[in-house]
Amino acid sequence: MDKPVNQGAWLLVLPVLLIVAFSAILPLMTVVNYSVQDTFGNNQFFWNGIGWYQELLDPSTDLGGRFFDALWRNLLFSLLILLIEVPLGVAVALSMPRHGWRVAATLVVLALPLLIPWNVVGTIWQIFAREDIGLLGWAVNRLGIPYNYTADPLSAWVTIVTMDVWHWTSLVALLCYAGLRSIPDAFYQAARIDGASRWAVFRNIQLPKMHRVLLIAVLLRFMDSFMIYTEPFVVTGGGPGNSTTFVSIDLVKLALGQFDLGKAAALSIVYNLIILAVCWVFYTVMTRMDAQRN
Amino acid sequence: MARIDLQSLGHSYLSNPKGDDDYALKPMTHVWEQGGAYALLGPSGCGKTTLLNIISGLLTPSEGRVLFDGKDVTGLPTEARNIAQVFQFPVVYDTMTVYENLAFPLRNRGLRGAPLDARVREIAGLLDLTADLNRRGRNLTADAKQKISLGRGLVRPDVAAILFDEPLTVIDPHLKWELRSKLKALHRALDLTMIYVTHDQTEALTFADKVVVMHDGRVVQVGRPQELFERPAHVFVGHFIGSPGMNVLPAEVSGRAARVGGHVIALRRGYPALNGGAKIEIGVRPEFATLAPAGAGGVPVRVRRLDDLGRTRIARVELSGLPMAATVPEDLTLAGDEASLLLDPAMVHVYADGTLVEGEAA
């Protein structure tokens, strides 16, 4: 069958192409451009080829060492976040009420942290966890546990992880709750009649219904925690030492602190590619699993 | 194997019920005999599902007791009662195969190995599910899913009664009949007590040996289908069962005669003293009111419309301005809209405030 050909349709796509070009492709090309050159200011550029990339991906160099240290920190952070927030979010969703006025009340309380801007969350915790005037920091120290996020790397990590859990577990819980809400009461009643244990109900009724939203929750939480910047920047500024310097924080230091535009551009590109790659892996795994289930 | 006794059982969703209106299920006493096929019939919101959930233990009644074979189970949770329930929407565990679905209640009760396998295959055979045993639950049709729900109840060897909560609602009409016959066959084969909740009179009358009609939280009549048809104990039963429903006319009754708007209708039984305060009505089904040419005896009526139902014809008539439905004999031809109505005296019942009044026998 001959399809009618109408080249005029390109006109309809044109606005989108233009917007994407100006908002994404052109800036990205600028970054690519920087990443293959070196500059010492005065708008003078010198060709450097893949030099920055070679340096960046070689852990024995100064730049590469910094990058890989920050990258491992990022991965550890994301792993911790997923290990804590996903089971906790599921547990919260499971214990949320299913009927009555308590549903609305719980939803509002859970949504509150999600509505607070990142830097405000950072500020709240920066003060809350201070050992001298912060309620949390002061109380913990009074209990005899040494805790000071400005001096001790472990304290700094505990603070940032706790803050992220406080901020984002609600998202996982709300997504899971949406999945749970789609289960008719008859399923729970039938499970009781079938003599199913609490675990069997979770395994055979609740988990299958949460499966999809849970994958989305994992993806969202991974991407977001992997790109974390604002909160550690506000609370610890990447310290003490470099213990909470994540890739994004290092990137800003490199670009705006040291004005190493070439190195920073190369780092941006690699950072971006890692995130894209992880996204792609997630997407492929998700669609594969769905296909298998059917 | 169990006989189920309900003793002054009532339920209110309010914590402190005052009047009758506060009860979803008004206090009642009833016995479900072992091996019976019962239908619980009534319109939506009449308390059928409440009653069913109390029997299965999903709901604890606010008053009264439930006995299984004389043993008080009122406070026992569902899993401790040997009862199975099939819900309106089929419940199938999506991630499991049909086999695993059927095995699930047995595994939860600790059964393993060869006895489990044998039992699952036996029940799958009864339900014609053998060919589907290895398929996933999620890809099956609604009727197959409902069979699995039923199978999970049947598979337990200790089950005393199976409760059905409008199980055919989501089934295609042409499969409903098939599934209902399957239920009947299973009932005969397995000697189980079955209680079948429905608002569909055809389903109730074809499935059950005994039909329990509920209205507004109250059981209004328990009887065989024929009894419900011939002697409705309440005008509600007359309306709800039969199509069209029973004619109910306000009347004055004394002795063996009822007066409706100046016309006298003969009664089989005598009603010497009817309480003056109550609202007195007579009820007669269209099947027992036959249309005849004017002047053929009976009471004079005005014919408004004839409805051809295919096999029979139903006349919409007026008796002293009161609308009625009546049967039209095949050979009847009418001139004009004047006709007369012949009523079978044995089938004209008297109701006081909606409830059947037992007359004195002839």
XYZ file of C-alpha atoms in Angstrom:
656
model
C 0.000 0.000 0.000
C 1.288 3.455 -0.870
C 1.366 5.799 2.031
C 0.676 9.411 1.150
C 3.887 11.396 1.518
C 3.648 14.899 2.881
C 6.940 16.614 3.525
C 5.036 19.447 5.164
C 4.896 17.315 8.299
C 8.485 18.318 9.015
C 7.195 21.775 9.726
C 5.222 20.390 12.660
C 8.320 18.799 14.153
C 10.408 21.906 13.614
C 9.451 23.792 16.822
C 10.371 20.822 18.967
C 13.636 20.344 17.100
C 14.476 24.012 17.592
C 13.689 23.955 21.309
C 15.650 20.757 21.881
C 18.528 22.119 19.823
C 18.753 25.316 21.845
C 18.080 23.763 25.229
C 20.039 20.518 24.963
C 22.061 19.879 21.857
C 23.802 23.266 21.504
C 24.862 23.487 25.180
C 26.016 19.883 25.016
C 28.061 20.637 21.915
C 29.618 23.575 23.750
C 30.647 21.203 26.511
C 32.041 18.747 23.958
C 33.903 21.634 22.403
C 35.447 22.615 25.755
C 36.339 19.031 26.578
C 38.747 18.707 23.657
C 40.504 22.037 24.210
C 42.444 23.872 26.858
C 42.118 27.522 27.712
C 44.037 29.965 29.863
C 41.466 32.696 29.645
C 41.382 35.636 27.216
C 39.196 33.488 25.001
C 42.269 31.646 23.728
C 41.788 27.942 23.080
C 44.338 25.235 22.360
C 43.495 21.872 20.848
C 43.987 19.003 23.282
C 42.210 16.120 21.532
C 41.246 13.308 23.903
C 43.882 14.355 26.407
C 41.453 15.276 29.184
C 39.559 12.036 28.750
C 42.763 9.996 28.965
C 43.746 11.818 32.133
C 40.280 11.499 33.613
C 40.006 7.752 33.061
C 43.484 6.988 34.352
C 43.295 6.622 38.153
C 47.029 7.209 38.522
C 46.767 10.851 37.482
C 45.613 13.592 39.829
C 42.390 14.241 37.892
C 41.608 10.519 37.411
C 42.236 9.782 41.088
C 39.835 12.513 42.146
C 37.233 11.335 39.669
C 37.312 7.661 40.677
C 37.309 8.490 44.388
C 34.225 10.627 43.901
C 32.627 7.998 41.667
C 33.035 5.225 44.242
C 31.597 7.553 46.877
C 28.620 8.177 44.593
C 28.060 4.479 44.000
C 28.353 3.674 47.705
C 25.928 6.464 48.513
C 23.373 5.273 45.922
C 23.715 1.699 47.157
C 23.094 2.742 50.751
C 20.136 4.884 49.719
C 18.536 2.023 47.771
C 19.209 -0.507 50.524
C 17.570 1.720 53.123
C 14.860 3.620 51.266
C 13.338 0.813 49.197
C 12.646 -1.675 52.038
C 11.695 1.179 54.360
C 9.368 2.698 51.772
C 7.715 -0.688 51.181
C 7.328 -1.178 54.929
C 5.772 2.271 55.323
C 3.389 1.637 52.415
C 2.341 -1.725 53.886
C 1.552 -0.199 57.254
C -0.413 2.726 55.846
C -4.176 2.635 56.486
C -6.342 1.544 53.577
C -9.648 3.129 54.605
C -11.012 6.097 56.481
C -9.825 9.603 57.335
C -6.383 8.360 58.314
C -5.576 7.790 54.625
C -5.683 11.506 53.817
C -3.813 12.440 56.991
C -1.022 9.947 56.276
C -0.716 11.047 52.666
C -0.323 14.700 53.660
C 2.310 13.927 56.284
C 4.235 11.719 53.868
C 4.086 14.264 51.072
C 5.460 17.100 53.236
C 9.186 16.280 52.923
C 8.795 15.973 49.153
C 7.524 19.544 48.944
C 10.548 21.120 50.634
C 13.214 22.553 48.296
C 16.547 20.719 48.318
C 18.604 23.553 49.737
C 16.039 24.138 52.485
C 16.285 20.455 53.416
C 20.048 20.899 53.531
C 19.747 23.948 55.752
C 17.281 22.253 58.086
C 19.643 19.339 58.614
C 22.716 21.495 58.744
C 21.260 23.188 61.806
C 19.371 20.188 63.222
C 22.530 18.042 63.289
C 24.943 20.633 64.684
C 26.545 19.393 67.882
C 26.410 22.786 69.590
C 22.931 24.140 68.850
C 21.211 21.422 66.778
C 18.614 19.354 68.599
C 19.737 16.089 67.019
C 23.486 16.672 67.238
C 23.293 17.937 70.789
C 21.039 15.054 71.924
C 23.243 12.389 70.327
C 26.352 13.812 71.935
C 24.585 14.007 75.293
C 23.824 10.292 74.945
C 27.562 9.742 74.929
C 27.939 9.025 71.227
C 30.589 11.253 69.648
C 28.963 12.898 66.661
C 30.231 15.862 64.687
C 29.634 15.985 60.958
C 32.088 18.808 60.408
C 35.025 16.827 61.765
C 34.227 13.128 61.483
C 33.668 11.503 58.040
C 31.399 8.792 59.470
C 29.188 11.398 61.139
C 29.054 13.315 57.874
C 27.946 10.220 55.960
C 25.361 9.299 58.591
C 23.974 12.830 58.417
C 23.718 12.917 54.642
C 22.245 9.438 54.338
C 19.722 10.110 57.118
C 18.774 13.374 55.475
C 18.178 11.712 52.132
C 16.150 8.951 53.778
C 14.067 11.592 55.544
C 13.592 13.505 52.318
C 12.877 10.744 49.811
C 11.564 7.598 51.515
C 8.098 9.133 51.142
C 8.424 8.942 47.382
C 9.033 5.190 47.487
C 6.249 4.768 50.043
C 3.737 6.766 47.986
C 4.563 4.896 44.786
C 4.198 1.539 46.540
C 0.999 2.669 48.209
C -0.448 3.500 44.798
C 0.326 -0.076 43.743
C -1.204 -1.508 46.906
C -4.378 0.525 46.474
C -5.146 -1.319 43.254
C -5.608 -4.588 45.171
C -9.307 -5.298 45.854
C -10.245 -6.269 49.412
C -11.423 -9.644 48.128
C -7.784 -10.659 47.612
C -6.996 -10.163 51.273
C -10.186 -11.939 52.317
C -9.481 -14.845 49.984
C -5.940 -15.071 51.329
C -7.280 -15.296 54.873
C -9.634 -18.066 53.832
C -6.760 -19.843 52.097
C -4.862 -19.654 55.368
C -2.051 -17.571 53.896
C 0.602 -16.248 56.271
C 1.503 -12.571 56.387
C 4.611 -13.352 54.336
C 2.610 -15.338 51.757
C 0.202 -12.391 51.354
C 3.149 -10.062 50.794
C 4.918 -12.438 48.431
C 1.921 -13.495 46.327
C -0.458 -10.555 46.410
C 1.230 -7.345 47.435
C 4.661 -7.676 45.868
C 3.363 -8.600 42.383
C 1.135 -5.515 42.435
C 3.994 -3.291 43.607
C 6.486 -4.795 41.199
C 6.212 -2.169 38.452
C 6.058 0.895 40.658
C 8.901 -0.494 42.706
C 11.127 -0.665 39.635
C 10.260 2.936 38.842
C 10.985 3.890 42.449
C 14.383 2.169 42.313
C 15.215 3.893 39.033
C 14.165 7.322 40.296
C 15.984 6.946 43.593
C 19.122 5.662 41.882
C 19.288 8.472 39.341
C 18.501 11.103 41.903
C 20.958 9.877 44.524
C 23.633 9.391 41.874
C 23.246 13.023 40.854
C 23.078 14.357 44.412
C 24.536 17.836 44.821
C 22.553 20.392 46.793
C 22.138 18.727 50.182
C 25.761 17.654 50.809
C 26.889 20.987 49.353
C 24.799 22.849 51.934
C 25.517 20.552 54.889
C 29.141 19.519 54.528
C 30.418 21.278 51.426
C 32.055 17.992 50.454
C 33.966 17.641 53.696
C 35.378 16.877 56.112
C 38.353 16.517 53.823
C 36.968 15.010 50.654
C 34.844 12.414 52.459
C 31.511 13.625 51.061
C 32.788 15.049 47.786
C 30.565 13.441 45.187
C 31.143 13.707 41.436
C 28.747 16.622 41.058
C 30.435 18.553 43.878
C 33.866 17.894 42.423
C 32.622 18.977 39.040
C 31.551 22.354 40.375
C 34.846 22.759 42.218
C 36.708 21.958 39.014
C 34.690 24.249 36.769
C 33.846 27.184 39.005
C 36.572 26.883 41.651
C 39.597 26.184 39.516
C 38.260 27.290 36.128
C 39.630 24.097 34.569
C 36.989 24.225 31.873
C 38.481 21.483 29.709
C 38.767 18.970 32.547
C 35.331 19.877 33.889
C 33.795 19.484 30.453
C 35.336 16.049 29.991
C 34.104 15.050 33.448
C 30.590 16.302 32.611
C 30.483 14.231 29.458
C 31.653 11.061 31.200
C 29.271 11.642 34.140
C 26.434 12.109 31.693
C 27.341 8.954 29.778
C 27.419 6.903 32.982
C 23.927 8.077 33.908
C 22.624 7.379 30.406
C 24.187 3.926 30.450
C 22.661 3.065 33.814
C 19.283 4.334 32.606
C 19.531 2.167 29.538
C 20.445 -0.902 31.584
C 17.506 -0.294 33.910
C 15.121 0.181 31.033
C 16.303 -2.978 29.295
C 16.095 -5.050 32.445
C 12.619 -3.723 33.228
C 11.214 -4.469 29.781
C 12.881 -7.908 29.757
C 11.354 -8.788 33.107
C 7.930 -7.660 31.961
C 8.239 -9.717 28.805
C 9.247 -12.770 30.814
C 6.306 -12.424 33.176
C 3.906 -12.545 30.276
C -19.563 -31.654 57.078
C -21.352 -29.164 59.161
C -24.649 -27.797 60.165
C -24.488 -24.062 60.663
C -26.613 -22.466 63.348
C -27.141 -18.754 63.605
C -28.489 -17.835 67.026
C -30.040 -14.377 67.474
C -27.378 -13.165 65.131
C -27.333 -9.465 64.346
C -24.823 -6.980 63.102
C -24.543 -3.251 63.151
C -21.674 -1.249 61.713
C -22.405 1.401 64.346
C -20.912 0.968 67.786
C -24.126 1.679 69.619
C -27.193 0.717 67.570
C -30.453 2.198 68.824
C -33.367 1.349 66.552
C -33.923 -1.361 63.969
C -32.644 0.995 61.276
C -29.140 0.967 62.719
C -28.705 -2.722 61.944
C -27.225 -3.897 58.651
C -28.441 -7.321 59.696
C -31.375 -7.451 62.077
C -31.201 -10.110 64.793
C -32.216 -13.466 63.330
C -32.077 -17.172 64.063
C -31.568 -19.609 61.237
C -30.231 -23.106 60.584
C -28.310 -24.151 57.475
C -28.573 -27.943 57.275
C -25.558 -30.045 56.309
C -25.470 -30.712 52.580
C -28.087 -28.148 51.628
C -27.899 -25.939 48.573
C -29.087 -22.558 49.720
C -29.520 -19.307 47.897
C -29.499 -16.030 49.722
C -31.580 -13.753 47.545
C -32.212 -10.053 47.883
C -31.522 -6.659 46.357
C -28.206 -4.863 46.787
C -27.661 -3.536 50.284
C -30.081 -5.914 51.999
C -27.418 -7.468 54.233
C -26.629 -10.620 52.230
C -22.914 -10.027 52.061
C -22.800 -8.989 55.715
C -24.425 -12.283 56.660
C -22.052 -14.225 54.431
C -18.972 -12.521 55.851
C -20.163 -13.300 59.374
C -20.501 -16.983 58.512
C -17.057 -17.101 56.938
C -15.568 -15.150 59.823
C -14.367 -12.132 57.854
C -16.681 -10.102 60.070
C -17.422 -10.590 63.764
C -21.116 -10.070 64.509
C -22.034 -7.432 67.062
C -24.664 -9.753 68.544
C -25.529 -13.425 68.709
C -23.607 -16.593 67.981
C -22.539 -18.736 65.042
C -22.334 -22.491 65.663
C -20.718 -25.087 63.402
C -22.067 -28.519 64.395
C -22.948 -27.097 67.771
C -19.499 -25.630 68.372
C -19.364 -21.898 68.962
C -17.100 -20.303 66.320
C -18.308 -16.704 66.695
C -14.922 -15.451 67.842
C -12.794 -17.677 65.609
C -10.936 -16.100 62.691
C -11.602 -17.242 59.127
C -8.522 -19.416 58.870
C -9.620 -21.418 61.911
C -13.018 -22.237 60.396
C -13.357 -24.892 57.754
C -15.104 -22.624 55.326
C -14.395 -21.527 51.782
C -15.653 -18.435 50.038
C -15.827 -17.457 46.387
C -16.025 -13.752 45.712
C -17.760 -11.609 43.126
C -14.480 -10.861 41.356
C -12.287 -13.867 40.739
C -9.275 -13.979 43.021
C -6.329 -15.603 41.302
C -2.743 -15.233 42.428
C -1.233 -13.793 39.256
C 2.307 -14.932 39.699
C 1.401 -18.571 40.286
C 0.352 -21.238 37.831
C -3.096 -22.765 38.046
C -1.546 -25.754 39.814
C 0.153 -23.559 42.400
C -3.051 -21.622 42.913
C -4.933 -24.799 43.720
C -2.115 -26.068 45.926
C -1.818 -22.792 47.833
C -4.457 -23.411 50.559
C -3.074 -26.911 51.138
C 0.533 -25.747 51.333
C -0.487 -23.074 53.803
C -1.933 -25.848 55.935
C 1.265 -27.842 55.839
C 0.376 -30.476 53.242
C 3.247 -31.556 50.972
C 4.272 -34.197 48.462
C 2.124 -36.909 46.915
C -1.121 -36.324 48.875
C -1.046 -32.671 47.824
C -0.420 -33.541 44.202
C -3.194 -36.125 44.156
C -5.708 -33.770 45.697
C -4.866 -30.887 43.356
C -5.184 -33.141 40.302
C -8.471 -34.580 41.533
C -10.022 -31.123 41.965
C -8.574 -29.880 38.673
C -10.249 -32.871 37.045
C -13.609 -32.064 38.632
C -13.393 -28.494 37.342
C -12.027 -29.370 33.861
C -8.833 -27.469 34.601
C -6.387 -30.325 34.029
C -5.230 -28.975 30.676
C -4.522 -25.540 32.159
C -2.589 -26.661 35.228
C 0.732 -25.251 34.049
C -0.589 -21.952 32.737
C -0.165 -18.699 34.605
C -3.276 -17.420 36.323
C -3.145 -13.968 34.802
C -3.840 -14.996 31.198
C -7.030 -16.933 31.841
C -10.604 -15.903 31.075
C -12.918 -14.687 33.825
C -14.810 -17.973 34.047
C -11.616 -20.021 34.282
C -10.390 -17.660 37.000
C -13.640 -18.078 38.885
C -13.245 -21.856 38.601
C -9.807 -21.531 40.181
C -11.260 -19.442 43.015
C -13.816 -22.168 43.524
C -11.150 -24.856 43.230
C -9.107 -23.294 46.016
C -12.151 -23.762 48.225
C -12.913 -27.303 47.082
C -9.349 -28.513 47.340
C -9.382 -28.428 51.116
C -10.671 -31.798 52.270
C -11.944 -30.381 55.567
C -14.224 -27.764 54.066
C -17.701 -27.864 55.571
C -19.399 -25.197 53.549
C -18.681 -23.068 50.516
C -20.029 -19.569 50.397
C -20.563 -17.827 47.072
C -20.821 -14.063 46.919
C -22.484 -13.311 43.570
C -19.876 -15.447 41.819
C -21.250 -15.125 38.308
C -21.396 -11.320 38.101
C -18.394 -10.966 35.816
C -19.016 -14.104 33.764
C -20.306 -13.946 30.185
C -24.018 -14.788 30.015
C -23.584 -17.921 27.910
C -20.998 -19.293 30.344
C -23.098 -18.485 33.407
C -25.450 -21.348 32.737
C -22.550 -23.751 32.233
C -20.817 -22.730 35.428
C -24.048 -22.917 37.391
C -24.679 -26.474 36.176
C -21.116 -27.292 37.224
C -21.884 -25.990 40.704
C -25.030 -28.098 40.902
C -23.084 -31.181 39.834
C -20.353 -30.500 42.375
C -22.922 -30.065 45.085
C -24.421 -33.459 44.307
C -21.001 -35.100 44.057
C -19.388 -33.670 47.160
C -22.132 -33.428 49.789
C -21.139 -29.909 50.780
C -23.266 -27.177 52.243
C -23.380 -24.362 49.713
C -24.684 -20.894 50.345
C -25.067 -18.827 47.242
C -25.631 -15.089 47.468
C -27.264 -13.407 44.515
C -29.708 -10.687 43.535
C -30.731 -12.612 40.441
C -33.886 -14.638 41.030
C -33.199 -17.002 38.132
C -29.802 -17.897 39.565
C -31.267 -18.393 43.014
C -34.255 -20.480 41.927
C -32.260 -22.731 39.600
C -29.363 -23.308 41.982
C -30.969 -23.781 45.336
C -33.073 -26.363 47.102
C -33.986 -23.663 49.546
C -34.060 -19.950 48.970
C -33.631 -17.449 51.768
C -35.070 -14.105 50.753
C -33.663 -11.063 52.500
C -34.983 -7.549 52.528
C -33.669 -4.574 54.429
C -31.472 -6.590 56.781
C -34.147 -9.127 57.568
C -34.912 -12.652 56.374
C -38.452 -12.411 55.026
C -38.949 -15.965 53.797
C -37.173 -19.285 53.647
C -38.605 -21.877 51.324
C -38.436 -24.010 48.246
C -38.725 -22.070 44.986
C -42.311 -23.275 44.564
C -43.298 -22.001 48.001
C -41.831 -18.602 47.271
C -43.876 -18.519 44.136
C -47.173 -19.801 45.452
C -47.196 -18.454 48.990
C -44.970 -15.378 49.326
C -44.668 -14.678 53.041
C -44.168 -10.977 52.423
C -45.269 -8.612 49.680
C -41.571 -8.002 49.028
C -41.114 -11.664 48.067
C -44.121 -11.344 45.783
C -42.597 -8.329 44.055
C -39.027 -9.547 43.927
C -39.690 -13.054 42.646
C -41.634 -13.537 39.458
C -41.772 -11.425 36.363
C -43.961 -9.465 36.420
C -44.222 -9.539 40.209
C -47.266 -10.145 42.324
C -50.202 -7.734 42.142
C -50.747 -6.077 45.490
C -53.950 -4.153 46.045
C -55.222 -2.322 49.109
C -58.353 -4.069 50.337
C -60.798 -4.486 53.164
C -60.976 -8.069 54.304
C -63.667 -9.671 56.388
C -64.501 -13.355 56.566
C -63.936 -14.937 53.173
C -64.258 -11.852 51.081
C -61.975 -9.027 50.162
C -63.350 -5.698 48.946
C -61.321 -3.758 46.451
C -62.908 -0.474 45.390
C -66.472 -1.778 45.567
C -65.745 -5.185 44.016
C -65.792 -8.381 46.026
C -63.050 -10.976 45.630
C -63.539 -14.453 47.037
C -60.912 -15.937 49.364
C -60.181 -19.607 50.124
C -59.571 -18.999 53.807
C -61.479 -17.025 56.406
C -60.063 -13.946 58.089
C -62.415 -13.170 60.984
C -60.648 -10.397 62.854
C -57.970 -8.316 61.212
C -56.316 -5.681 63.338
C -57.826 -2.322 62.462
C -54.557 -0.349 62.566
C -52.608 -2.424 60.069
C -52.504 -1.738 56.344
C -54.431 -4.596 54.734
C -53.602 -5.699 51.192
C -54.345 -8.655 49.014
C -51.772 -10.151 46.715
C -52.259 -12.351 43.676
C -49.699 -13.328 41.066
C -50.480 -12.555 37.403
C -50.241 -16.309 36.741
C -53.341 -16.874 38.915
C -55.344 -13.955 37.517
C -56.836 -14.884 34.164
C -58.453 -12.475 31.771
C -61.895 -13.418 30.387
C -64.474 -11.661 28.175
C -66.678 -9.105 29.913
C -69.541 -10.709 31.772
C -67.834 -14.050 32.289
C -67.993 -13.673 36.076
C -65.110 -12.500 38.217
C -64.381 -8.816 38.654
C -64.757 -6.267 35.874
C -61.528 -4.640 34.698
C -60.453 -2.208 32.037
C -57.674 -3.450 29.717
C -54.936 -0.901 29.127
C -52.347 -2.822 27.155
C -51.406 -6.321 26.058
C -47.743 -7.328 26.269
C -46.705 -10.225 24.082
C -43.914 -12.096 25.855
C -43.649 -14.698 23.115
C -44.882 -17.805 24.883
C -47.494 -15.958 26.935
C -49.347 -12.710 26.847
C -49.642 -10.411 29.838
C -52.449 -7.901 30.105
C -52.028 -4.619 31.941
C -55.446 -3.928 33.401
C -57.091 -1.619 35.887
C -59.360 -2.772 38.648
C -61.221 0.266 39.964
C -58.316 2.400 38.788
C -55.672 0.150 40.425
C -53.095 -1.244 37.963
C -52.702 -5.039 37.756
C -51.073 -7.600 35.513
C -52.974 -10.680 34.376
C -52.522 -13.718 32.166
C -54.266 -13.743 28.783
C -55.449 -17.185 27.616
C -54.366 -18.109 24.107
C -57.817 -18.265 22.551
C -59.129 -15.063 24.078
C -60.283 -12.259 21.836
C -61.500 -9.038 23.352
C -64.013 -6.555 22.097
C -63.196 -3.088 23.390
C -61.341 -2.578 26.659
C -63.961 -4.077 28.973
C -63.067 -7.497 30.352
C -63.413 -9.524 33.466
C -60.760 -11.058 35.668
C -60.958 -14.563 37.134
C -58.917 -14.997 40.313
C -57.992 -18.374 41.833
C -59.266 -17.976 45.433
C -56.559 -20.331 46.780
C -53.899 -18.045 45.379
C -55.233 -14.763 46.695
C -53.272 -13.977 49.849
C -53.929 -11.417 52.524
C -51.155 -9.237 53.913
C -51.180 -7.031 56.997
C -48.427 -4.419 56.914
C -46.702 -6.438 54.229
C -46.656 -9.745 56.091
C -48.761 -12.758 55.093
C -51.768 -13.386 57.320
C -52.597 -17.054 57.836
C -56.321 -17.430 57.444
C -58.499 -20.110 58.958
C -58.701 -23.207 56.797
C -61.935 -24.045 55.046
